[in-house]
Coordinates of C-alpha atoms in Angstrom, one line a residue:
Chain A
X1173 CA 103.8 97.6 119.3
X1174 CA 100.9 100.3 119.1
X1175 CA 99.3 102.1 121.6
X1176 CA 96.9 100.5 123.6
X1177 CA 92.9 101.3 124.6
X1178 CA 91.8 100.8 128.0
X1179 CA 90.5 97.9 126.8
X1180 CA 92.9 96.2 125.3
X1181 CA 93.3 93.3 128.0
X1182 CA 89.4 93.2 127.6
X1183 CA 90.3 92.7 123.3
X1184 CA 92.8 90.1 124.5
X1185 CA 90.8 87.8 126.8
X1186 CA 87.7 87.9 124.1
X1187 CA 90.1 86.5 121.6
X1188 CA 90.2 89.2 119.7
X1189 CA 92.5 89.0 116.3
X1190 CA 94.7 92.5 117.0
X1191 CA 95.6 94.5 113.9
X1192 CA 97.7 98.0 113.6
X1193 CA 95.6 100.7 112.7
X1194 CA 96.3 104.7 112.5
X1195 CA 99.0 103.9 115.2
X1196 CA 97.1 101.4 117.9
X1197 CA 96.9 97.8 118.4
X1198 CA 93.0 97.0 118.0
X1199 CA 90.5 93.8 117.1
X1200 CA 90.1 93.5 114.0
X1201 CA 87.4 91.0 115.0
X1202 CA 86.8 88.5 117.3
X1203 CA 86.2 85.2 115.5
X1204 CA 83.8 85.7 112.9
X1205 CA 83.7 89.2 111.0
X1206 CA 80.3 88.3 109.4
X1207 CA 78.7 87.2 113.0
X1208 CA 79.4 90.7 114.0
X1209 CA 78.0 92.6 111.2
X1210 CA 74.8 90.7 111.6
X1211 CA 74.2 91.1 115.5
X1212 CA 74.9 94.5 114.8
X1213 CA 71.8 94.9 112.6
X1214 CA 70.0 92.8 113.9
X1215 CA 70.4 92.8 117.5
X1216 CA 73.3 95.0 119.5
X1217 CA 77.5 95.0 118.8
X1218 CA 79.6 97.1 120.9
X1219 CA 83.0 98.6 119.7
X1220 CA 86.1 100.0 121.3
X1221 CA 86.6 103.4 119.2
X1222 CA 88.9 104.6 122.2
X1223 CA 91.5 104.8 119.4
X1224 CA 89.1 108.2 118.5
X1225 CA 90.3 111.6 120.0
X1226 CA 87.5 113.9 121.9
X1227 CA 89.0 117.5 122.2
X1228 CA 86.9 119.4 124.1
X1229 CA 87.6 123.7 122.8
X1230 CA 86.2 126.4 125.3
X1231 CA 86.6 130.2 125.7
X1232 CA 85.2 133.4 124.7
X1233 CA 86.5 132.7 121.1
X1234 CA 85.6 128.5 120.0
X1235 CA 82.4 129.3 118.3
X1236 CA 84.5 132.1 116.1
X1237 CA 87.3 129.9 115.9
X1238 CA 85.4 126.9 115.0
X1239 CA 83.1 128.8 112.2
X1240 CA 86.8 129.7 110.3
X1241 CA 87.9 126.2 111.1
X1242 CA 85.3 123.9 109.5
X1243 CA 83.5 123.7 106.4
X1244 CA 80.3 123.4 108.3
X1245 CA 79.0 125.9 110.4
X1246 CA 78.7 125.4 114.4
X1247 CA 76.2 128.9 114.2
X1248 CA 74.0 126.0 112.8
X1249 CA 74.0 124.5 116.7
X1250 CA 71.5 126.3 119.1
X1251 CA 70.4 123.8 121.6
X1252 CA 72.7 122.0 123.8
X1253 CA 73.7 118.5 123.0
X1254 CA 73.2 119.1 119.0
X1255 CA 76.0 117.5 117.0
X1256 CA 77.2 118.5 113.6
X1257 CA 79.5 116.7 111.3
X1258 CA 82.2 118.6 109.8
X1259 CA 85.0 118.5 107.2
X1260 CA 88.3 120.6 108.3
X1261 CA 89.2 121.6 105.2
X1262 CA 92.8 122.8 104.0
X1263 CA 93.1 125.8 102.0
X1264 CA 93.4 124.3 98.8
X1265 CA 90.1 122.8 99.7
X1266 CA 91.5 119.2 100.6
X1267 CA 90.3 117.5 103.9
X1268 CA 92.7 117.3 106.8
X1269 CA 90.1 115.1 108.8
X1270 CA 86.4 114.9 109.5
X1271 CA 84.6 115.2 112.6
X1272 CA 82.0 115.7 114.5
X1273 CA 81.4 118.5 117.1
X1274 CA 79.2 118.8 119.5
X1275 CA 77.7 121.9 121.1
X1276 CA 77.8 121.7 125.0
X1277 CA 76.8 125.5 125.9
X1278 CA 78.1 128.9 124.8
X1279 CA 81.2 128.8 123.6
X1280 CA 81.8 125.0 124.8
X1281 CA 82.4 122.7 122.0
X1282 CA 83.4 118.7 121.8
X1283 CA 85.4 117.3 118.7
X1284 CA 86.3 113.8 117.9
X1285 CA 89.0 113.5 115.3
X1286 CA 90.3 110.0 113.6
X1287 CA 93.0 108.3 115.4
X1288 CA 95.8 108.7 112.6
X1289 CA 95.2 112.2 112.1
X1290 CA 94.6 113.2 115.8
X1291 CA 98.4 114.7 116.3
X1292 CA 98.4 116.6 112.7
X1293 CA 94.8 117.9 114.0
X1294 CA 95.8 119.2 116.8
X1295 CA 98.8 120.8 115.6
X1296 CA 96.6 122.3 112.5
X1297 CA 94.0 123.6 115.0
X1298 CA 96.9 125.3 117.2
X1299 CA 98.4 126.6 114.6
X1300 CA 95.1 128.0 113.5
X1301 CA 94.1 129.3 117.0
X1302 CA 97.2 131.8 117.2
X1303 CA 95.5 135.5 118.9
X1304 CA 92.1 133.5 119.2
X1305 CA 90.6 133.4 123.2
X1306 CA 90.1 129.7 122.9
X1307 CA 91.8 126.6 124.8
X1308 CA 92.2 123.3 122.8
X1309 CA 92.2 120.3 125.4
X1310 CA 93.1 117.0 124.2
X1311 CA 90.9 114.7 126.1
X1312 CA 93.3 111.4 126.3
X1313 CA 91.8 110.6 130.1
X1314 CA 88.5 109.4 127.6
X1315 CA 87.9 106.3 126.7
X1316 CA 85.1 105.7 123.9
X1317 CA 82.7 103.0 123.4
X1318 CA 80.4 102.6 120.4
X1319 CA 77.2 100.7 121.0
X1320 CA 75.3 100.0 117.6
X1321 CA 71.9 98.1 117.0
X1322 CA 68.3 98.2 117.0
X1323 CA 68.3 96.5 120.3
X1324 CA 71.4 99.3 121.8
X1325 CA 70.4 101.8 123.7
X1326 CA 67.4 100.0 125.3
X1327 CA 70.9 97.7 126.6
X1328 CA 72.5 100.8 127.4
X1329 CA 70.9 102.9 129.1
X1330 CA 70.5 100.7 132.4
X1331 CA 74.6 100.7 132.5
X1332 CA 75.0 104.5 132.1
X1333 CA 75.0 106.8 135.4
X1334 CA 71.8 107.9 137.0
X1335 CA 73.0 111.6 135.8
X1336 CA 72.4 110.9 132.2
X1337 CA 70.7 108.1 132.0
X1338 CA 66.9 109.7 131.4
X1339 CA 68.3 112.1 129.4
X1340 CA 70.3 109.6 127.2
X1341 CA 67.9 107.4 126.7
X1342 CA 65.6 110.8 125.5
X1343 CA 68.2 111.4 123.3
X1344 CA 67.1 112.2 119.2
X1345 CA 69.5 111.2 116.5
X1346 CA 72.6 113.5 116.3
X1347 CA 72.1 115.0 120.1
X1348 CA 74.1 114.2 123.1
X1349 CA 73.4 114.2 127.0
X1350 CA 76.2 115.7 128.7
X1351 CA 76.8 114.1 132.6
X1352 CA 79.1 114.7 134.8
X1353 CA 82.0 112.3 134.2
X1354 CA 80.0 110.4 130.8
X1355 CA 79.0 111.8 127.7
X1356 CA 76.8 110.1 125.5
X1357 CA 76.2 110.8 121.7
X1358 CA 73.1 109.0 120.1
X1359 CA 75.3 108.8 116.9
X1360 CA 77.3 106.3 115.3
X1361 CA 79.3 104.9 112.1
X1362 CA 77.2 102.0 111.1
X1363 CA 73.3 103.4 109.7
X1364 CA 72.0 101.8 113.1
X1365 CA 70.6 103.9 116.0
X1366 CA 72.8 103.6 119.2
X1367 CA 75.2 105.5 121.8
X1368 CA 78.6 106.5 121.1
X1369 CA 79.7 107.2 125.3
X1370 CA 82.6 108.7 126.0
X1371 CA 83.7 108.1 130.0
X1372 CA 86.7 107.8 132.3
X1373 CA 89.5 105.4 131.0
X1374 CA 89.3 103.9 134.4
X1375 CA 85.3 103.1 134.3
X1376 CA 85.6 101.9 130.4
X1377 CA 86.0 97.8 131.1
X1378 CA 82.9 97.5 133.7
X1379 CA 80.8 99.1 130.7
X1380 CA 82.5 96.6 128.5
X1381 CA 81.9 93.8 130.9
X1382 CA 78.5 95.3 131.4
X1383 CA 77.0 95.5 127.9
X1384 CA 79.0 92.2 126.6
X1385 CA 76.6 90.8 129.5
X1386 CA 73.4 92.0 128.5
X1387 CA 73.8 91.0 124.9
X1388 CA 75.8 93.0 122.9
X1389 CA 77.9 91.3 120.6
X1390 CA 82.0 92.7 120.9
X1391 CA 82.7 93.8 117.3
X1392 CA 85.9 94.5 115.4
X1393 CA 87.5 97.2 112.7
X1394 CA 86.3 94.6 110.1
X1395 CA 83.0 94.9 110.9
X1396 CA 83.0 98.5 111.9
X1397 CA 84.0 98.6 107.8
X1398 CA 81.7 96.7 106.4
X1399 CA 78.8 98.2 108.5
X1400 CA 80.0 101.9 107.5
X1401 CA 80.4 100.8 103.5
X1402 CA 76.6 99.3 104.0
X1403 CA 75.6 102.9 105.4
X1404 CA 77.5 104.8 102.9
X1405 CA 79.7 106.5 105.2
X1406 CA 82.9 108.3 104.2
X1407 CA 86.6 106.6 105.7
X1408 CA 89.1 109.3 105.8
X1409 CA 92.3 108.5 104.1
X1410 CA 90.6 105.9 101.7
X1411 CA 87.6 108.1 100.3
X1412 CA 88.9 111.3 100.7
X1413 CA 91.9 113.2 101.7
X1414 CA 94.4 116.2 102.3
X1415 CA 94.4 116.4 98.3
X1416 CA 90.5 115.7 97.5
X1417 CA 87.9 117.5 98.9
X1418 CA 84.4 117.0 100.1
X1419 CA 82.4 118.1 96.4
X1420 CA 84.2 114.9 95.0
X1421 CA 83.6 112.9 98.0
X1422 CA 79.8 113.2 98.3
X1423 CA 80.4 115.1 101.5
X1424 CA 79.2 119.0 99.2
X1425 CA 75.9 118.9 101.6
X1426 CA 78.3 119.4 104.7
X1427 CA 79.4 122.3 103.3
X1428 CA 77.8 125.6 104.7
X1429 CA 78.3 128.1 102.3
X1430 CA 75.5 130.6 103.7
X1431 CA 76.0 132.9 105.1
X1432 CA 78.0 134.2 102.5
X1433 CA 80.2 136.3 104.3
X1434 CA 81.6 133.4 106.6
X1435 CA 85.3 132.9 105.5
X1436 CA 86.4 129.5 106.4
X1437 CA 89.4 127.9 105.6
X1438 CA 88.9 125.9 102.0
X1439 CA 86.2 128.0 101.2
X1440 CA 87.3 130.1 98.3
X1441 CA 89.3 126.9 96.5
X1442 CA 85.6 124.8 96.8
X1443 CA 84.3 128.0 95.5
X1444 CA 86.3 127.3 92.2
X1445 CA 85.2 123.5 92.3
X1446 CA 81.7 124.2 92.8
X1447 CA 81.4 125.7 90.1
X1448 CA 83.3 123.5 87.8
X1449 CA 80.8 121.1 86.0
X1450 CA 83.1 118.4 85.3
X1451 CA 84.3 117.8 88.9
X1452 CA 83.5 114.2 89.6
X1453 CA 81.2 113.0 91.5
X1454 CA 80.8 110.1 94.2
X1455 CA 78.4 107.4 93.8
X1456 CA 77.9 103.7 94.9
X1457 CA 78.5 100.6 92.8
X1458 CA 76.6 97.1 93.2
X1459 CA 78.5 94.4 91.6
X1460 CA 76.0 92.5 89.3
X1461 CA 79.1 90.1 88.3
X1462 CA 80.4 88.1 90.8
X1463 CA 83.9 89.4 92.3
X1464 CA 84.2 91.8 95.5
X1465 CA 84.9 95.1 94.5
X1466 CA 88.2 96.7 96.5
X1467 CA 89.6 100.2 96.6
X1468 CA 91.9 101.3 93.4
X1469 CA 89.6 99.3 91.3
X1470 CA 89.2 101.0 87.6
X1471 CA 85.8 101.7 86.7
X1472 CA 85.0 101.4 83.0
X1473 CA 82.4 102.9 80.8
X1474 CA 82.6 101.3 76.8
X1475 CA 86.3 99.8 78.5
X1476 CA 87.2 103.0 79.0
X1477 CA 88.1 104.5 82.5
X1478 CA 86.2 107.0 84.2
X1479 CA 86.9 106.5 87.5
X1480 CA 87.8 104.6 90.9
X1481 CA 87.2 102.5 93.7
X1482 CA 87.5 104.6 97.0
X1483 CA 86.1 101.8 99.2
X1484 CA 84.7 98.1 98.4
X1485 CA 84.6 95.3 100.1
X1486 CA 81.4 92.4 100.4
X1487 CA 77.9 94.0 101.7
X1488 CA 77.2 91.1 104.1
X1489 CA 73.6 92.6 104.8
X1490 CA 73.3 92.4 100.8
X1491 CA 75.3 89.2 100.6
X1492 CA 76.6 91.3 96.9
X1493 CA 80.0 93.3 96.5
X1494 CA 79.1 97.3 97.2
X1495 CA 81.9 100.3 96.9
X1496 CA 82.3 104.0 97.0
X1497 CA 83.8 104.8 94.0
X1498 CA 84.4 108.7 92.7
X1499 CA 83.7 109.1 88.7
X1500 CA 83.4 111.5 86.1
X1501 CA 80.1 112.9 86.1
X1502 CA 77.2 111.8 84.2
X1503 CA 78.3 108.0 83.2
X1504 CA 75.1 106.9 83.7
X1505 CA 74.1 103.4 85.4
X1506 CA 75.7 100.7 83.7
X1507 CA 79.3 100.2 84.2
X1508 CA 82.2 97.9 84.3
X1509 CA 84.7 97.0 87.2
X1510 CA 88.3 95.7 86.3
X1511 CA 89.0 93.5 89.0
X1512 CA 92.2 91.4 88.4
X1513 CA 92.5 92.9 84.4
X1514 CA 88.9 91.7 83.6
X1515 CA 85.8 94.1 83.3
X1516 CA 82.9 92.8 85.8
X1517 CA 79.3 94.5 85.1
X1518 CA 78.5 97.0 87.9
X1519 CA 75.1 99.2 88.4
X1520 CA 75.5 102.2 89.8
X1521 CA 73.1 103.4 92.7
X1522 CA 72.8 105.7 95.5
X1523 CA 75.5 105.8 98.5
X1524 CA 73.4 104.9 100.9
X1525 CA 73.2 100.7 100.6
X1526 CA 71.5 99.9 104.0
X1527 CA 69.6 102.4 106.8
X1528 CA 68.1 100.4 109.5
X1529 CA 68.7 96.9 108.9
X1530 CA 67.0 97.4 105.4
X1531 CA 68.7 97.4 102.5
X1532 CA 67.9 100.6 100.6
X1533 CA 68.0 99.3 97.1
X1534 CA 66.2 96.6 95.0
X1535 CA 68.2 94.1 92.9
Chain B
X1455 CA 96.1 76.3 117.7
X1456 CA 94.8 75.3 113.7
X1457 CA 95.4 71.4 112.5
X1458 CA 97.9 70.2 110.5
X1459 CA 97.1 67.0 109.3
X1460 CA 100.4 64.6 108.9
X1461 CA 99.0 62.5 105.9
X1462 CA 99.2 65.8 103.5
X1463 CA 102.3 68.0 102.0
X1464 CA 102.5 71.7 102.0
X1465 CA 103.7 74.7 100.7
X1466 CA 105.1 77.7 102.3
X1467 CA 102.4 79.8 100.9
X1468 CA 100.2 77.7 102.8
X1469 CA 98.2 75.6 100.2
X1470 CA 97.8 72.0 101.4
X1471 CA 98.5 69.0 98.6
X1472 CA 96.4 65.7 99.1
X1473 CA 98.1 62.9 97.1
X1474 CA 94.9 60.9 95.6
X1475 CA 97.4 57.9 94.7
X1476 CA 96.4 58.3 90.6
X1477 CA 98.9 61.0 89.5
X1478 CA 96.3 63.4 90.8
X1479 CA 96.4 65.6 93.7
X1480 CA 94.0 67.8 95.8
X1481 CA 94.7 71.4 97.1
X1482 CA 92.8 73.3 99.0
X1483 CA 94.3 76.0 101.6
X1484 CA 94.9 75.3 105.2
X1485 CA 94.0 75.8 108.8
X1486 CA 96.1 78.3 109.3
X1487 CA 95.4 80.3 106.3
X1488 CA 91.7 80.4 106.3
X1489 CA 92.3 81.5 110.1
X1490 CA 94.2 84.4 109.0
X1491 CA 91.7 85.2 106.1
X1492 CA 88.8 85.6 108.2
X1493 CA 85.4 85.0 106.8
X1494 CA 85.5 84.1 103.1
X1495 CA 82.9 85.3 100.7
X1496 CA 84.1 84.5 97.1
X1497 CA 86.3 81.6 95.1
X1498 CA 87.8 82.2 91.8
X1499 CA 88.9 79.4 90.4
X1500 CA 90.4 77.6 87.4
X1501 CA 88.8 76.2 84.7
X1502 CA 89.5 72.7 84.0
X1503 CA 92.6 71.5 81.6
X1504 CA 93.4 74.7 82.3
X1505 CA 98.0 74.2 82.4
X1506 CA 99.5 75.6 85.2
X1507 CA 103.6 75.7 86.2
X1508 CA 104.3 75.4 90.4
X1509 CA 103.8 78.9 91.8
X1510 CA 102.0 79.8 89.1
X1511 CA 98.6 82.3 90.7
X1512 CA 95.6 79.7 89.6
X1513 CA 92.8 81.0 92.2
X1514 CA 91.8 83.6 94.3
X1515 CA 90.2 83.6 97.7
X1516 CA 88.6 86.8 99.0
X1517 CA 88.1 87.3 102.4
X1518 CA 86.1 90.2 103.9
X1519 CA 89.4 91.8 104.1
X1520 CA 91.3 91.0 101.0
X1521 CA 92.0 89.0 98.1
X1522 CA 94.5 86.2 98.4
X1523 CA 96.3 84.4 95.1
X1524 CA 96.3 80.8 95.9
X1525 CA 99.7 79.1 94.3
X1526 CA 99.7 76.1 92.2
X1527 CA 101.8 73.7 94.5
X1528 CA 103.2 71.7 91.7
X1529 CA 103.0 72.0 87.6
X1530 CA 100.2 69.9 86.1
X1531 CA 96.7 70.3 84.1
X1532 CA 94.0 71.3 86.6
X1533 CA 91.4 68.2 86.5
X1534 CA 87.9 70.2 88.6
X1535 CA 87.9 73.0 90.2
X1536 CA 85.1 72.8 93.6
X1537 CA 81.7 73.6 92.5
X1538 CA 80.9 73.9 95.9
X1539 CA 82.8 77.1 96.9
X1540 CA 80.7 79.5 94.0
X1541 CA 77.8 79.0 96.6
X1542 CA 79.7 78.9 100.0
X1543 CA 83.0 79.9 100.1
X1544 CA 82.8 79.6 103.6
X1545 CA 83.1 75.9 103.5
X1546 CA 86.8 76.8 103.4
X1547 CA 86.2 78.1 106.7
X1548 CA 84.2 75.2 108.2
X1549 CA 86.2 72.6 106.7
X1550 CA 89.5 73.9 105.1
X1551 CA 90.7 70.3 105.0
X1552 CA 87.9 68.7 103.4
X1553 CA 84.7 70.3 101.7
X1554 CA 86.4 73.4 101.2
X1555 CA 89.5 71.9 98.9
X1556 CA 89.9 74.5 95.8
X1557 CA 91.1 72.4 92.4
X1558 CA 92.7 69.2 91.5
X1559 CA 95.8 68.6 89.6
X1560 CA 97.1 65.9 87.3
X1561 CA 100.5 66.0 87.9
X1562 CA 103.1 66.5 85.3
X1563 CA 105.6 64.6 87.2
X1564 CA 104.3 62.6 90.3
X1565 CA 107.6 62.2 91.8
X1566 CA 107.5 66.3 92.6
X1567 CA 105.3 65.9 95.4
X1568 CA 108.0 64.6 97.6
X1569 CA 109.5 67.9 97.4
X1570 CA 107.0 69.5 99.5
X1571 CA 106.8 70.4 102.7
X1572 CA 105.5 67.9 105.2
X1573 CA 103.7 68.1 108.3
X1574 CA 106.3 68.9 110.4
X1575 CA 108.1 71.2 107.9
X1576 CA 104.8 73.6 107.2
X1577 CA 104.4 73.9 111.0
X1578 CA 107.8 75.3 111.5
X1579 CA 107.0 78.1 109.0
X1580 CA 103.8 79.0 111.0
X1581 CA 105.4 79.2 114.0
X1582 CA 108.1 81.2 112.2
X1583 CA 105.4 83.5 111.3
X1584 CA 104.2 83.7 114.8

C-alpha cells in the first residue's frame, strides 16, 4: 500500500480506479479518462496533486542559496507572488527534478517538487545548504488541489477564504496570492488557466466537496497526462532525467545563463552542451498514420533511427496520436514511427499541441 | 461488478469466444478487460485468412494508457476482422460483448473450444486477480 492524500476516502467514494504512482495510492481516473480531459477544456476538472511536495525555504541566505541551486534564476522575481519554473540541475548538467518556486517576500521562497523525487530533493538541497543561513521546511501539513478549465477560477474563487479570495481571483498567469492558511497559484499542468491552492490537510475535502458541487469535474493521473502531453509540458523521469539535461529536453529557455558571473550548479557542463551543435533537440510528433505513439518508440528518418519517443499517448482534444520525442537535430518534418516493428508516417511540429482549448496546429 | 455471460467460453487472458455453431467463432475481449483498459482509442487487427496458432498475438487494443496484445483463443484462419472498431474503438467499451467483438475464426479443430474456460471458470480468475 502507498501513501495516502487527504483525499483519498474522497478518490474512494467517487469511484475512483487507484493506481501506484511515485510512491502514493491515487485515481488514475474516475470512470472515463476521455470525459475528464474534455470538461477540463471545456468546462472545469479538479485534481488531487497532494502527492506534490511544497517546501517553503526562508532566511537571510534562500535567495543566494536558491540562485546556486537552480538553473533559473529567482533574482528574475521582484514582486511578491511571481512564480518561476526551474530545473535543479546536477553537476554533470542532468535534472534531479523540476519545480516551481514562488517568491513570497525577501528571502521567503515556496517550492513544489514531484512526489517520487521529493525525499532525494530534499536530501540534495540539504546537502547543498551546508554553511548557508537558510531553513528548508518540508511542508507535509499541505494538501494541494489543482483546479483546471476555462470555467475554474470563476468556480473557485467563491470557495477560497475571504483573505485571498479578491486577490486570487486578481491573480495574472504565473503569480500567486499568499493568505493566511491558503495559498493559491494561478498556474497549472494542463495549457488551461486555473488555481493550483495549496491549504491545510484538514480543510482539503470541504474544497473537494465544494468545487465537485459547483461543477467541476474530479479528474485523474490519466487525464492530468493527456492534458500535459496536449500542452507540451515536460514529465520528469519520462522526458528528462538525472542523466539528460534541459538543452535536449526543450527546457534551454529555463536556463538563465546571464548574468554571467552566476555559478549554479550544472552550469559549466550545459556550457559544454550549449555549444555543441549536434546535441539533440526536442520536438513534437503528430502521427499522420494511424497507431498511438508511446514512449521508447524509434523514430526513423530514410528507416534509419534518429531518435525517440519521450512521451506519447492519444491527443483526445486532437482525436490523433501526439508525443515528445528528442532527435538529432535538423531531420526535418517528415518522419517515421516504429510502433510494433513497422515504420508509421509522423510530421513533426511544435511542442506546444493545444493552449486554451484550441489546438495549436493545422492538419 | 462487469458481466460474464454463461453462454460464451474464455480465456485466462481475458478474450471472450462465441461459438457461431458453423466451425466459426467470435472473439472479442471482455467486461472485465475493457474495464481495466480504460477508454479505448485504436484497434489493430488482422487481416482476413490471415493463419493464426492459440496464443498466438493477432490484435492490439490501445487504451489511453497502453497497448494490449489480444491472444488468439484457439488455432484457425481469421474469417473478418470488425470494421467497426477503425472508427470507434470505443464500442468495445459500450458493448464489449456485442458491437465491439474484434475477429472471427474458422476453427482448425472445432472440438478445441471445449477446452476453454467457461463462465464460471473465467470468473474465478478475475476474482483471483482481485
Amino acid at each position: 500500500m502507498g501513501l495516502r492524500t487527504p483525499l483519498f476516502a474522497e478518490h474512494e467514494r467517487l469511484g475512483a480506479r487507484i493506481v501506484p504512482f511515485g510512491g502514493w495510492d491515487m485515481p488514475l481516473h474516475y470512470g472515463s479518462q476521455l470525459e475528464e480531459h474534455h470538461a477540463v477544456r471545456r468546462h472545469a476538472g479538479v485534481f488531487d496533486v497532494s502527492h506534490m511536495q511544497p517546501v517553503d525555504l526562508a532566511g537571510p541566505g534562500a535567495r543566494d542559496f536558491l540562485r546556486y541551486l537552480l538553473a533559473n534564476d529567482v533574482a528574475k522575481l521582484k514582486v511578491p507572488g511571481k512564480a518561476l519554473y526551474s530545473c535543479m540541475l546536477n553537476d554533470e548538467g542532468g535534472v534531479v527534478d523540476d519545480l516551481i518556486v514562488y517568491y513570497r517576500g525577501p528571502n521567503r521562497y515556496r517550492i513544489v517538487v514531484n512526489a517520487g523525487t521529493a525525499d532525494k530533493d530534499l536530501d540534495w538541497m540539504h546537502a547543498r545548504a551546508t554553511g548557508l543561513d537558510v531553513q528548508i521546511d518540508r511542508r507535509r501539513d499541505l494538501a494541494m488541489i489543482a483546479v483546471q478549465g476555462p470555467q475554474a477560477v470563476a468556480l473557485t474563487a467563491p470557495l477560497l477564504p475571504a483573505d485571498c479570495r479578491e486577490a486570487a481571483a486578481a491573480l495574472k498567469p504565473f503569480f500567486a496570492a499568499d493568505g493566511e492558511r491558503w495559498f493559491v497559484g494561478r498556474t497549472g499542468y494542463t495549457g488551461e488557466d486555473g488555481f493550483e491552492v495549496m491549504l491545510p490537510a484538514a480543510e482539503a475535502p470541504g474544497l473537494w466537496q465544494g468545487l465537485i458541487a459547483a461543477g467541476a469535474q474530479p479528474c485523474g493521473l490519466g487525464a492530468r497526462d493527456t492534458l500535459r502531453l496536449e500542452a507540451g509540458m515536460n514529465l520528469y523521469g519520462q522526458d528528462m532525467d538525472e542523466g539528460v539535461g534541459p538543452l535536449e529536453s526543450g527546457l534551454g529557455w529555463t536556463i538563465a545563463w546571464e548574468p554571467a558571473d552566476r555559478a549554479f550548479v550544472g552550469r559549466e557542463a550545459l556550457a559544454a552542451v550549449r555549444d555543441n551543435p549536434a546535441h539533440r533537440v526536442f520536438v513534437g510528433l503528430l502521427l499522420t498514420g494511424r497507431g498511438v505513439l508511446r514512449g521508447h518508440q524509434k523514430v526513423l528518418v530514410d528507416g534509419r533511427e534518429v531518435g525517440e519517443i519521450t512521451s506519447g499517448g492519444f491527443a483526445p482534444t486532437l482525436e490523433r496520436s501526439i508525443a515528445l520525442a528528442r532527435v538529432a537535430p535538423g531531420i526535418g518534418a517528415g518522419c517515421a514511427v516504429d510502433i510494433r516493428g513497422k515504420p508509421v508516417a509522423a510530421q513533426v511540429v511544435k511542442t506546444t499541441f493545444v493552449r486554451n482549448g484550441k489546438p495549436m496546429l493545422d492538419f | 461488478m462487469s458481466a460474464v455471460p454463461a453462454d460464451l467460453r474464455y480465456t485466462a487472458s481475458h478474450e471472450w469466444v462465441m461459438d457461431n455453431g458453423d466451425g466459426t467463432v467470435t472473439v472479442g475481449i471482455t467486461d472485465h478487460a475493457q474495464e481495466a483498459l480504460g477508454d479505448i482509442v485504436f484497434v489493430e487487427t488482422p487481416e482476413a485468412g490471415t493463419e493464426v496458432e492459440a496464443g498466438d498475438a493477432c490484435a492490439v487494443v490501445e487504451s489511453v494508457k497502453a497497448a494490449s496484445d489480444i491472444y488468439a483463443p484457439l488455432s484457425g484462419e481469421v474469417v473478418e476482422a470488425n470494421p467497426v472498431l477503425a472508427d470507434t474503438p470505443e464500442a468495445i467499451n459500450e458493448d464489449a460483448y456485442g458491437k465491439g467483438w474484434i475477429f472471427s475464426l474458422r476453427l482448425a479443430d472445432p472440438g478445441a473450444l471445449s477446452g476453454l474456460l467457461d463462465a464460471a471458470g473465467y470468473q474465478a480468475v478475475v476474482d483471483a486477480e482481485a
